[in-house]
Coordinates of C-alpha atoms in Angstrom, one line a residue:
M273 CA 0.0 -0.1 0.0
R274 CA 1.3 3.5 -0.9
R275 CA 2.0 5.9 2.1
R276 CA -0.7 8.3 1.1
A277 CA -3.3 5.5 0.5
L278 CA -2.3 4.0 4.0
I279 CA -2.7 7.6 5.6
T280 CA -6.3 7.8 4.2
A281 CA -7.0 4.3 5.6
V282 CA -5.6 5.3 8.9
A283 CA -8.0 8.1 9.3
A284 CA -11.0 6.1 7.9
A285 CA -10.6 3.5 10.5
G286 CA -11.8 5.8 13.1
L287 CA -14.8 7.0 11.2
G288 CA -16.5 3.6 10.6
L289 CA -15.2 3.3 7.1
A290 CA -12.9 0.4 7.8
A291 CA -13.5 -2.6 9.9
P292 CA -11.4 -2.5 13.1
A293 CA -9.8 -5.7 14.6
V294 CA -12.1 -6.9 17.3
H295 CA -10.7 -8.6 20.5
A296 CA -12.4 -10.3 23.4
Q297 CA -13.3 -7.3 25.8
S298 CA -12.2 -9.4 28.9
S299 CA -8.7 -10.0 27.5
A300 CA -8.4 -6.7 25.8
A301 CA -8.9 -4.9 29.3
R302 CA -6.4 -7.0 30.9
T303 CA -3.7 -6.7 28.4
L304 CA -2.0 -3.5 27.0
R305 CA -0.6 -4.0 23.7
F306 CA 2.6 -1.7 23.0
V307 CA 4.8 -1.1 20.0
P308 CA 8.2 -0.1 21.0
Q309 CA 10.5 2.0 18.9
A310 CA 12.6 -1.0 18.1
G311 CA 12.5 -4.9 18.7
L312 CA 13.8 -6.1 22.2
A313 CA 16.8 -8.2 21.4
S314 CA 18.4 -8.0 24.8
L315 CA 17.2 -7.6 28.3
D316 CA 20.4 -6.9 30.1
P317 CA 20.4 -3.2 30.9
I318 CA 24.0 -3.1 32.0
W319 CA 25.5 -4.8 29.0
G320 CA 23.4 -3.1 26.4
T321 CA 22.6 0.6 26.8
Q322 CA 19.9 1.0 24.0
Y323 CA 16.8 2.9 25.1
V324 CA 14.5 0.1 24.2
V325 CA 16.6 -2.3 26.5
R326 CA 16.4 0.4 29.2
N327 CA 12.8 1.0 28.9
A328 CA 12.0 -2.8 29.2
A329 CA 14.4 -3.1 32.1
A330 CA 12.6 -0.4 33.9
L331 CA 9.5 -2.7 34.2
V332 CA 11.5 -5.7 35.4
W333 CA 13.9 -4.1 37.8
D334 CA 13.7 -1.4 40.3
M335 CA 16.4 1.1 41.8
L336 CA 17.3 2.4 45.1
Y337 CA 16.4 5.9 43.8
G338 CA 14.5 7.3 40.9
V339 CA 14.5 10.8 39.4
D340 CA 11.2 12.5 39.1
S341 CA 10.1 15.0 36.4
R342 CA 12.1 17.8 38.1
F343 CA 15.4 15.7 38.0
R344 CA 15.3 15.2 41.7
P345 CA 16.4 11.6 43.0
Q346 CA 13.7 10.3 45.2
P347 CA 13.9 7.2 47.5
Q348 CA 12.5 4.0 45.5
M349 CA 13.7 0.7 46.9
A350 CA 15.4 2.8 49.6
E351 CA 13.6 3.6 52.8
G352 CA 16.1 6.4 53.2
H353 CA 19.8 7.2 53.8
M354 CA 22.4 8.8 56.0
V355 CA 25.6 10.8 55.3
S356 CA 28.5 11.2 57.4
D357 CA 29.4 14.8 58.4
D358 CA 32.5 14.8 56.0
G359 CA 30.3 13.5 53.2
R360 CA 32.4 10.3 52.7
V361 CA 30.2 7.4 54.2
W362 CA 26.6 6.9 52.9
T363 CA 24.4 4.3 54.7
I364 CA 21.3 3.3 52.7
R365 CA 18.4 1.5 54.3
L366 CA 16.2 -0.8 52.2
R367 CA 12.4 -0.8 52.4
E368 CA 10.8 -3.9 54.2
G369 CA 9.3 -6.6 52.0
L370 CA 11.2 -6.3 48.9
R371 CA 11.0 -9.4 46.8
F372 CA 12.6 -10.7 43.6
H373 CA 10.4 -12.3 41.0
D374 CA 11.8 -15.9 42.1
G375 CA 10.1 -15.2 45.7
E376 CA 13.7 -14.6 47.2
P377 CA 13.9 -11.3 49.3
V378 CA 16.0 -8.6 48.1
R379 CA 19.3 -8.4 50.4
G380 CA 21.9 -5.9 50.8
E381 CA 24.3 -8.4 49.2
D382 CA 22.2 -8.2 46.0
V383 CA 22.4 -4.4 45.9
V384 CA 26.3 -4.6 46.5
A385 CA 26.5 -6.8 43.6
S386 CA 24.3 -5.1 41.5
L387 CA 26.0 -1.7 42.1
E388 CA 29.6 -3.1 41.5
R389 CA 28.5 -4.5 38.1
W390 CA 26.8 -1.1 37.1
M391 CA 29.9 0.9 38.2
V392 CA 31.9 -0.8 35.6
R393 CA 29.9 0.3 32.7
D394 CA 28.4 3.6 33.8
P395 CA 30.4 6.9 33.5
M396 CA 28.8 8.1 36.9
G397 CA 29.4 4.8 38.3
Q398 CA 33.0 4.6 37.2
M399 CA 33.5 8.1 39.2
V400 CA 32.0 6.4 42.2
R401 CA 34.1 3.2 41.7
A402 CA 37.3 5.5 41.6
L403 CA 36.4 6.9 45.1
R404 CA 35.2 3.9 46.7
Q405 CA 37.1 2.5 49.7
D406 CA 34.4 0.1 50.7
L407 CA 31.1 -1.2 49.5
A408 CA 29.3 -3.6 51.8
A409 CA 26.2 -4.9 53.3
P410 CA 26.4 -5.1 57.2
D411 CA 22.9 -6.7 57.2
D412 CA 20.2 -7.7 54.9
R413 CA 18.6 -4.3 54.8
T414 CA 21.6 -2.1 54.9
I415 CA 24.3 -0.8 52.4
R416 CA 27.3 1.2 53.5
L417 CA 29.5 3.0 50.9
A418 CA 32.7 4.8 52.1
L419 CA 34.4 6.9 49.7
S420 CA 38.0 8.5 49.6
A421 CA 36.3 12.0 48.9
P422 CA 32.8 13.5 48.9
Y423 CA 30.5 12.8 46.0
P424 CA 27.3 15.0 46.3
K425 CA 25.8 13.7 43.1
L426 CA 25.7 10.2 44.4
L427 CA 21.8 10.0 44.5
H428 CA 21.7 11.4 40.9
A429 CA 23.9 8.6 39.8
L430 CA 21.8 6.0 41.6
G431 CA 18.5 7.4 40.4
K432 CA 19.0 8.7 36.9
Q433 CA 17.3 7.6 33.8
S434 CA 19.9 7.5 31.4
A435 CA 21.4 4.1 30.5
P436 CA 22.8 2.3 32.0
C437 CA 20.6 2.6 35.2
A438 CA 21.5 1.1 38.5
F439 CA 18.9 -1.6 38.5
I440 CA 19.0 -4.1 41.4
M441 CA 19.3 -7.8 40.4
P442 CA 19.8 -10.9 42.5
E443 CA 23.4 -11.3 43.4
R444 CA 23.9 -14.5 41.3
L445 CA 23.0 -12.5 38.1
A446 CA 24.7 -9.4 39.2
R447 CA 28.0 -11.4 39.5
T448 CA 27.9 -11.8 35.8
D449 CA 30.9 -10.2 33.9
P450 CA 29.6 -6.6 33.0
F451 CA 30.6 -7.3 29.4
T452 CA 28.8 -10.6 29.1
P453 CA 24.8 -10.7 28.9
I454 CA 23.0 -12.0 31.8
A455 CA 21.4 -15.5 31.3
E456 CA 18.0 -14.8 32.7
A457 CA 15.9 -11.8 33.6
V458 CA 14.9 -12.3 37.4
G459 CA 13.7 -8.7 38.4
S460 CA 12.7 -6.7 41.5
G461 CA 10.4 -4.3 39.7
P462 CA 6.5 -4.4 39.1
M463 CA 6.5 -6.7 36.2
R464 CA 7.7 -10.1 35.4
F465 CA 9.4 -11.0 32.3
R466 CA 7.9 -14.0 30.5
A467 CA 11.2 -15.6 29.0
D468 CA 9.0 -18.6 27.7
L469 CA 7.1 -16.1 25.5
W470 CA 10.0 -14.1 24.3
E471 CA 10.7 -13.9 20.4
P472 CA 14.0 -11.6 20.5
G473 CA 13.5 -8.7 18.3
R474 CA 9.8 -9.3 17.7
R475 CA 7.8 -10.0 20.9
A476 CA 8.1 -9.6 24.6
V477 CA 5.6 -10.2 27.3
F478 CA 5.6 -8.8 30.9
E479 CA 3.1 -10.0 33.7
R480 CA 2.2 -7.9 36.7
F481 CA 4.1 -9.2 39.8
P482 CA 1.7 -9.5 42.8
R483 CA 4.1 -9.3 45.4
Y484 CA 5.7 -6.1 44.2
Q485 CA 5.3 -3.1 46.9
P486 CA 4.9 0.1 45.2
R487 CA 5.8 3.3 47.2
P488 CA 2.8 5.3 48.6
E489 CA 3.7 8.5 46.7
P490 CA 2.1 9.3 43.2
A491 CA 4.2 8.1 40.4
D492 CA 6.5 10.7 38.7
W493 CA 8.9 9.3 36.1
L494 CA 11.0 6.9 37.9
A495 CA 10.0 7.9 41.5
G496 CA 6.9 7.2 43.4
G497 CA 4.5 4.2 43.4
K498 CA 5.0 2.2 40.4
R499 CA 1.2 0.8 40.2
I500 CA 0.5 -1.5 37.2
E501 CA -3.2 -1.3 36.3
V502 CA -3.2 -4.1 33.8
E503 CA -2.2 -7.7 34.0
T504 CA -0.2 -8.0 30.9
I505 CA 1.9 -5.7 28.8
E506 CA 2.9 -7.2 25.3
W507 CA 5.5 -5.6 23.3
Q508 CA 5.2 -6.2 19.5
A509 CA 7.9 -4.8 17.3
M510 CA 6.6 -3.4 14.1
P511 CA 9.5 -2.0 12.0
D512 CA 7.2 -0.9 9.2
P513 CA 5.8 2.6 10.6
D514 CA 2.9 2.5 8.2
A515 CA 1.8 -1.0 9.6
A516 CA 2.2 0.1 13.1
A517 CA 0.0 3.3 12.6
A518 CA -2.6 1.1 10.7
A519 CA -2.5 -1.2 13.8
V520 CA -3.3 1.5 16.3
A521 CA -5.9 3.0 14.1
S522 CA -7.8 -0.4 13.9
G523 CA -7.4 -1.2 17.5
E524 CA -4.9 -4.1 16.9
V525 CA -2.5 -2.4 19.3
D526 CA -3.0 0.2 22.0
W527 CA 0.0 2.3 22.1
L528 CA 2.8 3.4 19.5
E529 CA 6.1 4.7 21.1
A530 CA 6.8 6.4 18.0
V531 CA 4.9 7.6 15.0
L532 CA 6.3 9.2 11.9
P533 CA 5.3 12.7 11.4
D534 CA 3.6 12.3 8.0
L535 CA 1.4 9.5 9.5
A536 CA 0.3 11.9 12.4
P537 CA -2.2 14.0 10.7
G538 CA -4.2 10.8 9.6
L539 CA -4.2 9.5 13.0
K540 CA -5.2 12.7 14.3
R541 CA -8.4 12.6 12.3
N542 CA -9.2 9.1 13.9
R543 CA -11.9 9.6 16.6
S544 CA -10.4 6.5 18.3
V545 CA -6.8 7.5 18.6
S546 CA -4.9 10.3 20.5
V547 CA -1.7 11.6 19.2
G548 CA 0.7 14.0 21.1
I549 CA 4.6 14.8 21.5
A550 CA 6.3 12.1 23.4
D551 CA 8.8 14.1 25.0
P552 CA 8.9 17.8 24.9
M553 CA 12.6 17.8 25.6
G554 CA 13.2 16.3 22.2
S555 CA 16.1 14.2 21.0
I556 CA 19.4 15.2 19.7
G557 CA 20.6 13.2 16.6
S558 CA 24.1 11.8 16.6
L559 CA 26.8 10.7 13.9
R560 CA 28.9 8.7 16.0
F561 CA 32.5 8.1 15.1
N562 CA 35.0 5.3 16.0
H563 CA 38.0 7.1 17.4
L564 CA 40.2 3.7 17.5
H565 CA 40.6 3.3 13.7
P566 CA 41.4 5.4 10.5
P567 CA 40.2 7.7 9.2
F568 CA 38.2 9.1 12.2
D569 CA 41.0 8.7 14.6
D570 CA 42.4 11.9 13.1
V571 CA 40.4 15.1 14.5
R572 CA 41.0 16.9 11.3
V573 CA 38.7 14.1 9.5
R574 CA 36.0 14.4 12.3
R575 CA 35.9 18.1 11.9
A576 CA 35.8 17.9 8.2
V577 CA 32.7 16.1 8.3
A578 CA 31.3 18.5 10.8
M579 CA 32.2 21.4 8.3
A580 CA 30.2 20.0 5.4
L581 CA 27.3 18.5 7.3
D582 CA 24.0 20.4 7.1
Q583 CA 21.6 19.6 10.0
Q584 CA 18.8 20.5 7.9
D585 CA 19.4 17.7 5.6
Y586 CA 19.2 15.2 8.5
M587 CA 16.1 16.8 10.0
R588 CA 14.2 17.0 6.9
A589 CA 15.1 13.4 6.3
V590 CA 13.7 12.5 9.8
I591 CA 10.8 14.9 10.1
G592 CA 9.8 15.8 6.5
A593 CA 8.4 19.2 5.8
D594 CA 7.1 20.0 9.3
D595 CA 9.9 22.4 10.4
V596 CA 8.2 23.1 13.8
L597 CA 9.3 19.7 14.9
W598 CA 13.0 20.3 14.7
R599 CA 15.8 23.0 15.3
R600 CA 19.5 23.4 14.5
I601 CA 21.8 23.3 17.4
P602 CA 25.4 24.2 17.5
S603 CA 25.7 22.4 20.8
F604 CA 25.7 19.1 22.6
F605 CA 23.3 20.1 25.2
T606 CA 19.6 20.5 25.2
P607 CA 18.1 23.9 24.1
D608 CA 16.0 25.8 26.6
T609 CA 17.6 24.1 29.7
P610 CA 19.5 26.1 32.6
L611 CA 23.0 25.0 31.3
Y612 CA 22.6 25.3 27.5
A613 CA 25.7 26.5 25.8
E614 CA 26.7 27.1 22.0
T615 CA 30.3 28.1 22.8
G616 CA 32.5 26.7 19.9
G617 CA 29.5 25.7 17.9
E618 CA 30.4 28.0 15.0
I619 CA 31.6 24.9 13.0
L620 CA 27.9 23.8 13.0
S621 CA 26.2 27.0 12.8
G622 CA 28.3 28.7 10.0
P623 CA 28.0 28.4 6.3
R624 CA 28.5 24.9 5.1
D625 CA 32.1 24.2 3.5
P626 CA 32.5 21.1 1.6
E627 CA 35.4 22.2 -0.3
G628 CA 37.3 23.1 2.9
A629 CA 36.2 19.8 4.2
R630 CA 37.9 17.9 1.3
R631 CA 41.0 19.9 1.6
L632 CA 41.1 19.0 5.3
I633 CA 40.7 15.4 4.7
A634 CA 43.5 15.6 2.1
E635 CA 45.8 17.3 4.4
A636 CA 45.3 14.4 6.9
G637 CA 46.1 12.0 4.2
R638 CA 42.6 10.2 4.5
Q639 CA 41.1 10.9 1.0
G640 CA 39.5 7.8 -0.6
S641 CA 39.5 6.0 2.7
E642 CA 37.0 3.1 2.9
V643 CA 34.5 3.5 5.9
V644 CA 31.9 1.3 7.2
L645 CA 28.7 2.9 8.2
L646 CA 26.3 0.9 10.3
K647 CA 22.6 1.5 9.1
A648 CA 19.7 0.5 11.5
T649 CA 16.9 -0.3 8.9
D650 CA 14.3 -1.0 11.4
L651 CA 14.3 2.5 13.0
A652 CA 13.0 5.1 10.6
P653 CA 15.0 8.1 12.1
L654 CA 18.4 6.3 12.1
K655 CA 17.7 4.8 8.7
A656 CA 16.9 8.2 7.1
M657 CA 20.1 9.8 8.8
A658 CA 22.2 6.9 7.7
E659 CA 21.1 7.4 4.3
V660 CA 21.9 11.2 4.4
S661 CA 25.5 10.3 5.7
E662 CA 26.0 8.0 2.9
T663 CA 25.6 10.7 0.4
L664 CA 27.5 13.1 2.4
L665 CA 30.6 10.8 3.0
A666 CA 30.7 9.7 -0.8
A667 CA 30.6 13.4 -1.6
L668 CA 33.7 14.0 0.6
G669 CA 35.5 11.2 -1.2
F670 CA 35.1 8.2 1.0
R671 CA 34.4 4.8 -0.2
V672 CA 31.5 3.9 1.7
E673 CA 30.3 0.4 2.7
V674 CA 26.9 0.5 4.4
A675 CA 26.2 -2.3 6.8
A676 CA 22.5 -2.6 6.9
M677 CA 21.0 -4.5 9.8
S678 CA 18.4 -4.4 12.7
W679 CA 19.0 -2.0 15.5
G680 CA 19.7 -5.0 17.8
E681 CA 22.6 -6.0 15.5
V682 CA 23.9 -2.6 15.3
A683 CA 23.9 -2.6 19.2
E684 CA 26.1 -5.9 19.2
R685 CA 28.3 -4.7 16.4
R686 CA 29.1 -1.2 17.8
A687 CA 30.4 -2.8 20.9
R688 CA 33.4 -4.4 18.7
K689 CA 36.8 -2.7 18.9
D690 CA 38.0 -4.7 15.9
P691 CA 39.2 -2.8 12.6
P692 CA 36.3 -2.3 10.3
S693 CA 37.7 -4.8 7.8
Q694 CA 37.4 -7.5 10.6
G695 CA 33.8 -7.0 11.6
G696 CA 34.2 -3.6 13.3
W697 CA 32.9 -0.2 12.1
N698 CA 33.7 3.6 11.5
L699 CA 30.3 5.4 12.1
F700 CA 26.8 4.8 13.4
H701 CA 23.8 6.9 14.0
T702 CA 21.8 7.2 17.0
W703 CA 20.0 9.7 19.1
H704 CA 20.2 10.9 22.8
A705 CA 17.1 12.1 24.7
G706 CA 17.0 15.6 25.6
A707 CA 16.7 14.8 29.2
D708 CA 20.0 12.9 29.2
C709 CA 21.8 15.9 27.6
A710 CA 20.6 18.7 29.8
T711 CA 23.5 18.4 32.2
P712 CA 26.9 16.3 32.3
A713 CA 25.5 14.2 35.2
A714 CA 24.2 11.3 33.3
Y715 CA 25.4 12.2 29.8
S716 CA 27.5 9.1 28.9
A717 CA 27.8 10.3 25.0
I718 CA 29.6 13.4 26.1
R719 CA 32.5 11.7 27.9
A720 CA 36.0 11.1 26.4
N721 CA 37.7 8.9 28.9
G722 CA 39.1 6.3 26.4
E723 CA 38.5 2.8 27.1
D724 CA 35.8 3.7 29.7
A725 CA 33.9 5.9 27.3
W726 CA 30.8 5.0 25.3
F727 CA 31.1 3.4 21.9
G728 CA 33.9 5.1 19.8
W729 CA 36.0 5.2 22.9
P730 CA 37.0 8.9 22.5
R731 CA 39.8 10.3 24.6
D732 CA 40.5 13.8 25.4
E733 CA 41.8 15.7 28.6
A734 CA 40.1 19.0 27.9
I735 CA 36.7 17.4 27.7
E736 CA 37.4 15.3 30.9
R737 CA 38.7 18.2 32.7
A738 CA 35.5 20.4 32.0
V739 CA 33.4 17.3 33.1
A740 CA 35.2 17.4 36.4
E741 CA 34.7 21.0 36.8
W742 CA 31.1 20.6 36.5
F743 CA 30.9 18.0 39.0
A744 CA 33.0 20.1 41.5
A745 CA 30.8 23.1 40.9
E746 CA 29.0 24.5 43.9
D747 CA 26.8 27.1 42.1
I748 CA 24.9 27.4 38.9
A749 CA 27.3 30.2 37.5
T750 CA 30.2 28.0 38.0
E751 CA 28.1 25.1 36.3
R752 CA 27.4 27.1 33.3
A753 CA 30.9 28.0 32.9
A754 CA 31.9 24.6 33.0
V755 CA 29.4 23.5 30.6
A756 CA 30.3 26.2 28.1
R757 CA 33.9 25.0 28.4
L758 CA 32.7 21.4 27.7
N759 CA 30.9 22.3 24.7
E760 CA 33.9 24.3 23.4
A761 CA 36.2 21.4 24.0
S762 CA 33.8 18.8 22.5
M763 CA 33.3 20.8 19.4
A764 CA 37.1 21.3 18.9
F765 CA 37.6 17.6 19.4
M766 CA 34.4 16.5 17.7
T767 CA 33.5 13.7 19.7
W768 CA 30.6 13.2 17.4
V769 CA 28.5 15.4 15.3
P770 CA 25.0 16.7 16.5
T771 CA 22.7 16.2 13.6
G772 CA 19.9 18.5 14.9
L773 CA 17.1 18.2 17.7
F774 CA 13.8 16.8 16.7
L775 CA 10.5 16.0 18.5
S776 CA 8.6 12.7 18.0
Y777 CA 4.8 11.8 18.2
Q778 CA 3.3 8.9 20.0
A779 CA -0.2 7.6 19.6
W780 CA -2.5 5.6 21.6
R781 CA -6.2 4.5 21.6
R782 CA -8.6 6.7 23.5
N783 CA -9.7 3.9 25.8
V784 CA -6.2 4.0 27.2
A785 CA -5.7 6.5 29.9
G786 CA -2.6 7.6 32.1
I787 CA -0.1 8.0 29.1
G788 CA 2.3 10.8 30.0
K789 CA 5.2 12.7 28.6
G790 CA 8.9 12.3 29.1
P791 CA 12.3 10.6 28.1
M792 CA 10.9 7.3 28.1
P793 CA 7.5 5.2 28.2
F794 CA 6.3 5.0 31.8
F795 CA 3.7 2.3 32.2
W796 CA 2.9 2.8 35.7
G797 CA -0.8 4.3 36.1
V798 CA -1.7 3.4 32.5
S799 CA -5.0 1.8 32.4
K800 CA -7.2 0.4 29.7
A801 CA -10.9 0.4 29.6

């Protein structure tokens, strides 16, 4: 079916002109059918940092703390905590009655093992790990962390929404090597994962865990009472966005995490469907370089790509003609947030200079280099951005090999440090939620700490020095100055190239209530009539 014909059919489905799929009412009310942004190919939230993995993990595992919509960490599994006068010893007390899905109680030793595994992979966790003198469980409900120096942002680290989150697992799973996927998903959160029904990359089923004890406060992002109002949540991957839109229009599914902009008008005309912006803070598109191998191990080549890249090309490919849904950003940070800075961003905001870019590539001796571009074919924004990059890189004189695969396969391959000719890679596209890019606190992609950095493994002392200055800042003015230096250093080093900020639609059936806005889909409080 052609796109325009499908848009008409999507609208007609809500006007009585197309026959909707019918489900038994009793079953429909108990099951929420959700279409995620991509297929769920892994369920280890420490080994894999994809948003889709984080989103599923938030159903299965809980956290000691969770950030609310004002980015304040609130007690979650924790009953509370005490901090020594010198700020170096934290004592956290667990709530009573916490259980894993296998019926075993959540113990202090489980928390210790979970945090130790998380610390290896998470940038904030790595900071905690560098300061750690002791991490132990004096008893089953107590965790004691002794540091060599104060770390005032510890609760932000434990409660942040950016991947990898500090999810609490049974000790036997948490002792798994952080670079090896866990063998099973036994959680501490509100939903139990049905491994027997899992079709990796296609379908995942979660059942309400009756022994979960939600907090009494109202739910707010990752904080408060995570009360599940349905019995089952079924994730159905639909790589074809047209088919996904038709499915929510007909009632085959209840909620789409992402809707292509040109499909939104048809869905808005459907009386049975609601459409809205998923996250008002938007997402920052990213062209990510591998810094370990030529040609992008040379800063001149990375900057050359930035000189030639036009964010409008990428955003029009992702969004289409609706310019209201995107904006240029000469920054690595989220616009309209307190720390936003454009210092050093002239390389992205000034006139495009492809000729200058080609001269810079020649100066580096990298003209005609072969590059491997990973292209996720099942995520429309990433597929669109990769196609723009393929054209751009070819115009700059590179010989481009496009490795087309699913987003799950991209996630596996991007973790490889092998040369591109031996199964590695040079570039891939992703995006970062605006909530993750508002401050350096949980911003994994901004770091440049070499082997411990996010995929691409950049290393730059000026960037790391600016990050440290922000963490040490004691007032907002000092934080802003540190972020300005961080943006300037990141632009000079060109860790990766921001391809613009864009907003995304979500859609849901009108008989579904409680769907909110934020950097991830929050399922607690969502009900279905």
